[in-house]
Coordinates of C-alpha atoms and ligand atoms in Angstrom, one line a residue:
X6 CA 92.2 106.4 95.3
X7 CA 93.1 107.6 98.6
X8 CA 90.1 105.8 100.1
X9 CA 91.2 102.5 98.6
X10 CA 94.8 102.9 99.6
X11 CA 93.8 103.7 103.2
X12 CA 91.8 100.5 103.3
X13 CA 94.5 98.4 102.0
X14 CA 97.0 99.9 104.6
X15 CA 94.5 99.2 107.4
X16 CA 94.3 95.7 106.3
X17 CA 98.0 95.2 106.2
X18 CA 98.4 96.8 109.6
X19 CA 95.7 94.4 110.8
X20 CA 97.7 91.5 109.4
X21 CA 101.0 92.6 110.8
X22 CA 99.2 92.9 114.2
X23 CA 97.7 89.5 114.1
X24 CA 101.3 88.0 113.2
X25 CA 102.9 89.8 116.3
X26 CA 100.0 89.2 118.6
X27 CA 99.2 92.9 118.9
X28 CA 96.1 94.7 118.7
X29 CA 95.2 97.4 115.9
X30 CA 94.3 99.8 118.7
X31 CA 98.0 100.1 119.6
X32 CA 98.9 101.5 116.4
X33 CA 98.2 105.1 115.2
X34 CA 98.5 105.5 111.4
X35 CA 99.8 108.8 110.5
X36 CA 99.3 110.0 106.8
X37 CA 102.3 112.0 105.8
X38 CA 101.2 114.4 103.2
X39 CA 104.1 116.5 102.2
X40 CA 104.0 117.7 98.8
X41 CA 100.3 116.9 98.4
X42 CA 97.7 119.5 98.5
X43 CA 95.1 120.5 101.3
X44 CA 92.3 118.9 99.2
X45 CA 94.2 115.6 99.2
X46 CA 94.7 115.8 103.1
X47 CA 90.9 116.8 103.3
X48 CA 90.0 113.5 101.3
X49 CA 92.3 111.5 103.6
X50 CA 90.7 112.9 106.6
X51 CA 87.2 112.3 105.4
X52 CA 88.2 108.8 104.6
X53 CA 88.8 108.3 108.3
X54 CA 92.4 109.7 108.9
X55 CA 92.7 111.7 112.0
X56 CA 96.3 112.1 112.2
X57 CA 98.3 114.1 109.5
X58 CA 102.2 114.4 109.2
X59 CA 104.3 117.1 107.6
X60 CA 108.1 117.5 107.2
X61 CA 108.3 121.4 106.5
X62 CA 107.1 124.0 108.7
X63 CA 105.9 126.4 106.2
X64 CA 104.1 123.9 104.2
X65 CA 102.5 122.6 107.3
X66 CA 101.4 126.0 108.5
X67 CA 99.7 126.8 105.2
X68 CA 97.8 123.5 105.1
X69 CA 96.7 123.9 108.6
X70 CA 95.0 127.5 107.8
X71 CA 93.3 125.7 104.9
X72 CA 92.0 123.0 106.9
X73 CA 91.3 124.8 110.2
X74 CA 87.8 123.5 110.4
X75 CA 88.7 119.9 110.3
X76 CA 89.5 118.1 113.4
X77 CA 93.0 117.0 112.3
X78 CA 95.8 116.3 114.5
X79 CA 98.9 117.9 113.0
X80 CA 102.4 115.8 113.5
X81 CA 105.6 117.5 112.7
X82 CA 108.0 114.7 111.4
X83 CA 110.7 116.8 109.7
X84 CA 113.8 118.6 111.0
X85 CA 112.8 121.5 113.1
X86 CA 114.8 124.5 113.2
X87 CA 114.8 126.5 116.4
X88 CA 113.6 129.8 114.6
X89 CA 110.7 127.9 113.1
X90 CA 109.3 126.7 116.3
X91 CA 107.2 129.7 116.7
X92 CA 105.1 128.9 113.7
X93 CA 103.8 125.5 114.8
X94 CA 103.7 125.8 118.5
X95 CA 100.1 126.8 118.8
X96 CA 98.6 124.0 116.8
X97 CA 100.9 120.9 116.5
X98 CA 99.7 117.5 118.1
X99 CA 103.2 115.8 118.3
X100 CA 106.7 116.7 117.2
X101 CA 108.4 113.4 116.2
X102 CA 111.9 114.9 115.5
X103 CA 113.2 116.6 118.5
X104 CA 117.1 116.3 118.5
X105 CA 118.7 118.9 120.6
X106 CA 118.1 120.4 124.0
X107 CA 118.2 123.9 122.3
X108 CA 115.0 123.2 120.4
X109 CA 113.3 122.2 123.4
X110 CA 114.3 125.2 125.2
X111 CA 112.6 127.1 122.2
X112 CA 109.5 125.0 122.5
X113 CA 109.3 125.6 126.3
X114 CA 109.6 129.3 125.9
X115 CA 107.0 129.6 123.1
X116 CA 104.5 127.1 124.8
X117 CA 104.7 128.6 128.1
X118 CA 103.7 132.0 126.6
X119 CA 100.4 130.4 125.6
X120 CA 100.3 127.9 128.4
X121 CA 100.0 124.8 125.8
X122 CA 101.5 121.6 126.7
X123 CA 103.5 120.1 123.7
X124 CA 104.5 116.5 123.4
X125 CA 107.4 115.2 121.6
X126 CA 109.5 112.3 120.4
X127 CA 113.4 112.0 120.5
X128 CA 114.6 111.0 117.1
X129 CA 117.3 108.8 117.3
X130 CA 119.6 107.8 114.3
X131 CA 119.3 104.0 114.5
X132 CA 121.1 103.1 111.1
X133 CA 124.2 105.0 111.7
X134 CA 123.9 106.7 108.3
X135 CA 125.4 110.1 108.5
X136 CA 122.8 111.7 106.4
X137 CA 120.0 110.7 108.6
X138 CA 118.7 113.0 111.4
X139 CA 118.6 112.1 114.9
X140 CA 120.8 111.7 118.1
X141 CA 123.0 108.5 118.7
X142 CA 121.3 106.0 120.8
X143 CA 123.7 106.7 123.6
X144 CA 122.9 110.3 123.7
X145 CA 119.1 109.7 124.3
X146 CA 119.1 109.0 128.2
X147 CA 120.8 112.3 128.7
X148 CA 118.6 114.4 126.4
X149 CA 115.5 112.8 127.8
X150 CA 116.6 113.6 131.3
X151 CA 117.3 117.1 130.5
X152 CA 114.0 117.5 128.9
X153 CA 112.4 116.6 132.0
X154 CA 113.2 120.1 133.5
X155 CA 110.7 121.8 131.3
X156 CA 107.0 122.5 132.4
X157 CA 105.4 122.6 128.9
X158 CA 107.6 120.1 126.8
X159 CA 106.9 116.5 127.5
X160 CA 108.6 113.6 126.1
X161 CA 106.5 110.7 124.9
X162 CA 108.8 108.3 123.0
X163 CA 111.3 107.8 120.3
X164 CA 111.3 108.1 116.6
X165 CA 113.5 106.8 113.9
X166 CA 113.9 106.5 110.3
X167 CA 115.3 103.1 109.0
X168 CA 117.8 103.0 106.2
X169 CA 116.2 102.7 102.7
X170 CA 116.6 99.0 101.6
X171 CA 114.8 96.9 99.0
X172 CA 114.0 94.3 101.4
X173 CA 112.1 95.6 104.2
X174 CA 113.6 92.9 106.5
X175 CA 116.8 94.7 106.3
X176 CA 115.1 97.7 108.1
X177 CA 114.3 95.3 111.1
X178 CA 117.8 96.0 113.0
X179 CA 117.0 99.5 113.2
X180 CA 113.5 99.0 114.6
X181 CA 114.9 96.6 117.1
X182 CA 117.5 99.0 118.3
X183 CA 114.9 101.6 119.0
X184 CA 112.9 99.1 121.2
X185 CA 115.9 98.0 122.8
X186 CA 116.8 101.4 123.6
X187 CA 113.1 102.0 124.9
X188 CA 113.6 98.8 127.2
X189 CA 117.0 100.1 128.4
X190 CA 115.5 103.5 129.3
X191 CA 112.7 101.6 131.4
X192 CA 115.3 99.4 133.1
X193 CA 117.1 102.6 134.2
X194 CA 113.9 103.8 135.7
X195 CA 112.6 106.3 133.1
X196 CA 108.9 106.6 133.8
X197 CA 107.0 104.6 131.4
X198 CA 105.0 107.5 130.0
X199 CA 108.0 109.3 128.6
X200 CA 109.0 106.3 126.4
X201 CA 105.5 104.9 125.7
X202 CA 105.7 105.5 121.8
X203 CA 107.8 104.1 119.1
X204 CA 107.3 106.2 115.9
X205 CA 108.6 104.0 113.2
X206 CA 107.8 102.5 109.8
X207 CA 107.0 104.1 106.6
X208 CA 105.6 102.9 103.4
X209 CA 108.1 100.3 102.5
X210 CA 108.6 99.0 106.0
X211 CA 105.7 99.7 108.3
X212 CA 104.8 95.8 108.7
X213 CA 108.3 95.0 109.8
X214 CA 108.1 97.9 112.1
X215 CA 104.7 97.0 113.7
X216 CA 106.1 93.4 114.3
X217 CA 109.0 95.0 116.2
X218 CA 106.8 97.2 118.4
X219 CA 106.0 100.5 116.5
X220 CA 103.1 102.4 118.1
X221 CA 102.9 105.0 115.2
X222 CA 103.6 104.4 111.7
X223 CA 104.1 107.2 109.3
X224 CA 103.0 106.5 105.8
X225 CA 103.1 108.8 102.7
X226 CA 103.4 107.5 99.3
X227 CA 101.3 104.4 99.9
X228 CA 98.3 106.6 100.7
X229 CA 98.9 109.5 98.4
X230 CA 100.9 108.2 95.6
X231 CA 104.4 108.7 94.5
X232 CA 105.9 112.2 95.4
X233 CA 107.2 114.0 92.2
X234 CA 109.8 116.0 94.2
Ligands
PLP13 C1 108.1 111.5 103.9 C2 108.2 110.9 105.3 C3 107.4 109.8 105.7 C4 106.6 108.9 104.6 O1 107.6 108.3 103.7 P1 106.8 107.3 102.7 O2 107.9 106.4 102.2 O3 106.2 108.2 101.5 O4 105.7 106.5 103.3 C5 107.6 109.3 106.9 N1 108.4 109.8 107.9 C6 109.0 110.8 107.6 C7 110.0 111.6 108.6 C8 109.0 111.4 106.3 O5 109.9 112.5 105.9

């Protein structure tokens, strides 16, 4: 099942790229495996997925231990508390959900001890919904600037979650807002490498996200099936 689902997603990514004049090599597909077992992750990995996303620290560290021998890139996409940073800092590939300087200070502290560079994205609330994580678009320039002082924490772009809507087109304004913010940062002289990635698009809206410039899509249920919790 996972293999067929992945093929279907790849086809849809490719069609969205064709529609918007983009190359599929610009898009990283991240399989978000929260609530699913390590065996399912292995199955996805053996079907060609290198990038796995998880939302909870404890769950991710457990699965990382189970799958240590696989060459998986682990993406952390959930809310990250400062006291949990230490559990992921030695293996995480990319943290998508940075929303405060305090957490970055902790990442810097832990990363410097093991002399490891950690790449992060700044999560932006583009829907204005209070229950969504992320900083407001207006706060992003300051936070990106502040993270610039660290030797081991490196910003590589922006992440957002669109509102849950029935029609994926209704998610488009959120994605546009993130891309406009990226453009604004570039106009203000922020180096391209700091804002190169836009992590946006999930199972129900990834095609629209790709049309609007996503470089990473985070897809869970369309690969692994419906989550029971
Ligand atoms: C769960 C989750 C996803 C995947 O959601 P699906 O709708 O199952 O594709 C993507 N991003 C984040 C941050 C998530 O928590």
